[in-house]
Each structure stands twice: as structure tokens, then as C-alpha cells.
XYZ file of C-alpha atoms in Angstrom:
219
model
C 108.945 98.860 87.284
C 107.644 96.217 84.883
C 103.829 96.148 84.738
C 102.065 93.028 83.467
C 98.298 93.167 82.965
C 96.654 89.752 83.066
C 92.976 89.069 82.449
C 90.489 86.438 81.340
C 87.643 87.494 79.101
C 84.846 85.893 77.124
C 84.979 85.487 73.357
C 83.064 88.766 73.088
C 85.499 90.656 75.310
C 83.643 90.721 78.642
C 85.290 90.238 82.042
C 81.977 89.457 83.739
C 78.229 89.854 83.284
C 76.320 93.082 83.872
C 75.851 91.888 87.476
C 79.654 92.147 87.876
C 79.821 88.812 89.642
C 82.784 86.447 89.379
C 82.445 84.110 86.380
C 84.729 81.154 85.656
C 85.985 81.891 82.142
C 89.248 79.903 82.100
C 90.167 76.421 83.347
C 92.730 74.591 85.450
C 95.718 75.148 83.152
C 95.146 78.891 82.987
C 94.570 79.088 86.749
C 97.972 77.445 87.187
C 99.569 79.934 84.771
C 98.087 82.834 86.731
C 99.368 81.349 89.994
C 102.852 81.068 88.478
C 102.718 84.700 87.346
C 101.678 85.768 90.839
C 104.590 83.845 92.328
C 106.975 85.577 89.910
C 105.699 89.064 90.818
C 106.557 91.394 93.679
C 102.975 92.632 93.996
C 99.500 91.933 92.608
C 97.157 94.852 91.952
C 93.386 95.167 91.544
C 90.830 97.940 91.608
C 88.381 98.252 94.472
C 85.555 97.023 92.224
C 87.281 93.646 92.038
C 87.614 93.607 95.823
C 83.890 94.281 96.251
C 82.802 91.764 93.598
C 85.183 88.858 94.301
C 86.799 89.470 97.709
C 90.055 87.921 96.433
C 93.026 86.961 98.587
C 95.527 87.492 95.714
C 97.913 84.977 97.283
C 99.900 82.143 95.694
C 98.008 78.825 95.786
C 100.855 76.357 95.154
C 102.836 75.614 98.365
C 105.898 74.700 96.293
C 105.887 78.148 94.698
C 105.512 79.750 98.105
C 108.455 77.687 99.366
C 110.521 78.728 96.351
C 109.846 82.386 97.144
C 110.865 82.011 100.801
C 114.037 80.143 99.788
C 114.975 83.246 97.787
C 114.465 85.437 100.836
C 111.089 86.756 99.683
C 107.742 86.643 101.500
C 105.676 83.534 100.703
C 103.178 85.738 98.851
C 103.589 88.919 96.815
C 102.240 92.148 98.254
C 98.655 93.102 97.441
C 97.761 96.536 95.990
C 94.273 98.063 95.773
C 93.446 101.231 93.827
C 90.539 102.853 95.668
C 89.813 106.461 94.674
C 86.327 106.344 96.222
C 87.348 104.771 99.565
C 85.125 101.702 99.310
C 87.476 98.966 100.573
C 85.761 97.113 103.446
C 87.860 96.613 106.591
C 87.098 92.880 106.569
C 88.307 92.296 102.991
C 90.314 89.068 102.639
C 93.333 90.868 101.225
C 93.715 92.752 104.501
C 94.679 89.547 106.305
C 98.211 88.737 107.451
C 99.102 86.509 104.477
C 100.968 89.346 102.745
C 101.558 93.083 102.926
C 98.753 95.189 101.449
C 99.059 98.682 99.971
C 95.914 100.776 99.594
C 96.119 103.564 97.019
C 93.741 106.441 97.714
C 93.419 110.067 96.649
C 94.450 112.956 98.843
C 90.730 113.619 99.412
C 90.324 110.359 101.337
C 88.816 110.994 104.798
C 91.224 110.695 107.713
C 88.936 108.270 109.548
C 88.914 105.924 106.533
C 92.702 105.994 106.320
C 92.984 105.268 110.037
C 90.494 102.389 109.736
C 92.474 100.857 106.870
C 95.765 101.226 108.708
C 94.244 99.567 111.777
C 93.113 96.727 109.501
C 96.731 96.251 108.396
C 97.028 98.235 105.160
C 99.821 100.596 104.164
C 98.013 103.645 102.753
C 99.512 105.685 99.908
C 97.663 108.924 99.052
C 98.267 110.529 95.644
C 96.177 112.751 93.381
C 93.551 115.328 94.339
C 90.297 113.488 93.620
C 91.473 110.269 91.976
C 94.524 108.124 92.552
C 97.498 109.420 90.568
C 98.615 106.066 89.183
C 101.987 107.290 87.903
C 102.996 108.690 91.284
C 101.519 105.754 93.185
C 103.437 103.180 91.126
C 106.640 105.193 91.584
C 106.097 105.011 95.336
C 105.512 101.250 95.094
C 108.742 100.898 93.142
C 110.443 102.714 95.998
C 109.061 100.002 98.290
C 110.820 97.321 96.229
C 108.101 96.404 93.722
C 109.976 95.692 90.487
C 107.333 93.525 88.792
C 103.676 94.430 89.266
C 100.947 92.060 88.112
C 97.576 93.710 87.477
C 94.473 91.508 87.542
C 91.773 94.099 86.830
C 89.223 95.368 86.648
C 88.507 97.255 83.485
C 88.579 100.757 84.990
C 92.027 100.209 86.500
C 93.411 98.614 83.343
C 92.117 101.511 81.231
C 93.702 104.004 83.615
C 97.071 102.268 83.445
C 96.989 102.242 79.641
C 95.978 105.909 79.584
C 99.021 106.788 81.685
C 101.368 104.659 79.561
C 102.245 102.410 82.491
C 101.627 98.956 80.954
C 104.542 96.896 79.591
C 102.830 93.565 78.865
C 99.277 92.342 78.339
C 98.294 88.684 78.686
C 94.680 87.779 77.939
C 92.998 84.399 78.121
C 90.005 84.360 75.750
C 87.490 81.736 76.821
C 84.819 79.862 74.840
C 81.920 81.819 76.325
C 79.617 84.610 75.190
C 78.462 86.927 77.974
C 77.079 89.954 76.137
C 75.498 93.046 77.624
C 76.201 96.712 76.972
C 76.743 97.237 80.700
C 79.037 94.242 81.222
C 82.651 95.194 82.072
C 85.267 94.936 79.341
C 89.046 94.652 79.428
C 89.464 98.433 79.318
C 86.498 100.436 80.620
C 86.357 104.099 81.540
C 85.889 106.799 78.912
C 87.853 104.924 76.261
C 90.263 106.263 73.660
C 89.149 108.415 70.733
C 92.373 109.761 69.204
C 95.586 108.134 70.414
C 95.172 104.386 70.876
C 97.656 102.218 72.813
C 99.559 100.104 70.270
C 100.365 96.459 71.014
C 102.836 94.030 69.481
C 101.684 90.407 69.474
C 104.326 88.124 70.982
C 102.610 84.731 71.148
C 99.375 82.789 70.693
C 98.870 79.605 72.678
C 95.950 77.227 73.094
C 95.178 76.811 76.809
C 92.280 74.762 78.187
C 89.404 75.361 75.744
C 90.493 78.865 74.885
C 93.490 80.834 73.697
C 96.166 82.844 75.497
C 97.323 86.009 73.737
C 100.465 87.836 74.848
C 101.329 91.365 73.739
C 103.999 93.893 74.606
C 103.187 97.613 74.614
């Protein structure tokens, strides 16, 4: 599986404010780039915090790109994947609609009634790990379901976990012309952080997009 992390952050490295509300950091050109990357992926993944804050659909916006996918024998939209160790996904979340398949990653400690509720809402539930989702095993199971390219859109806890497990192949970051600040505002890679072995990146390209810059690295 090829894992591409994509994010937009402020000039000071924040994904959102301390309120963890959706903030428009990039512009039309970057939105189009993200839509193209979604269309090129087999699945799009977020953490449950992103679901609660933004209620995203994670579908392709451009009808021509949807048509191109169906002409290749693919679903119009990539599958959606949610990492939810603490079973907080609401049953009325937009990504549980019928626009695409949705996989919900939970730990083996997830209550049976929650799993049943999610399955009734249309999700395919994958349970791995004792108390937290085992990302390595979960992604292997997704690969077994035909996910060859996985696009990850955040948030910071999920991205940090993927880097910690050595699962990221590419990182694309749009840096916007905004300062958000705040010690409690989410960053690109949250969690406990790294103190000894730090993920090393190789810069592949720098491109001006909208009023910001797009940075692409390989891991």
C-alpha cells in the first residue's frame, strides 16, 4: 500500500485553532489539487476528531473525475476510512451515507452495541489492537480489501501515529499565509511527539499555489 498524507497548515504549523473548528487555510487551486488526489486514491482516511469537527463527506467534487473513475470500473468515489479508537463516530455522520463504502477502524475493546450501530449505519467495521487501533494491522486489512493508494487527510493524532509506525510514503503540505497560534491548537503531527528517532523526509518539490506554497516530501 502507498500512503500519502495531505494537509493544509498555517505559516506557524497549525491545522486549526484551539477550538478545533474548520478553518479555510488554502484556496481554490489547492482545493482542486486535493480533489484530484482523492480521485486518484482508492480510499481517503481521517481520524474521528476530524469527523467530529468537520463532518466531511470525503467524496470527489468534480463530476468529470467521478465519471473518469467509473469509466475505469471503479466506484465514483474512493472508500472512506475512519480511525476511531474511542468509539466516538456519530451514526449520522456524512461519511456514513451511500456515496461510497466506509471502513471504521476500532480497537478490540469497542463495545458490541457500538459496532452493531455502525454496521447498521452502513460501515464496515475492522477491529484491531487491544485498546487503540493497531494501524499496521488495520492498513494491511484495508490492502486486502483492494486499497492500494491511501490518502490521509488528518488530523494530527492520526498522522503522528502513522509516522510512528513507519507507514507514510509521501507527505504533501500546503502552507498558507495565516498565523493561528495557540499552544493547544492542533499541529501536523500531534500525540506524544518524537524524542529520539525522528522520521526523515526528502524534499521532492516546492510549488507556489494560491497565496501559499505546496511542499512535497517522500519518507
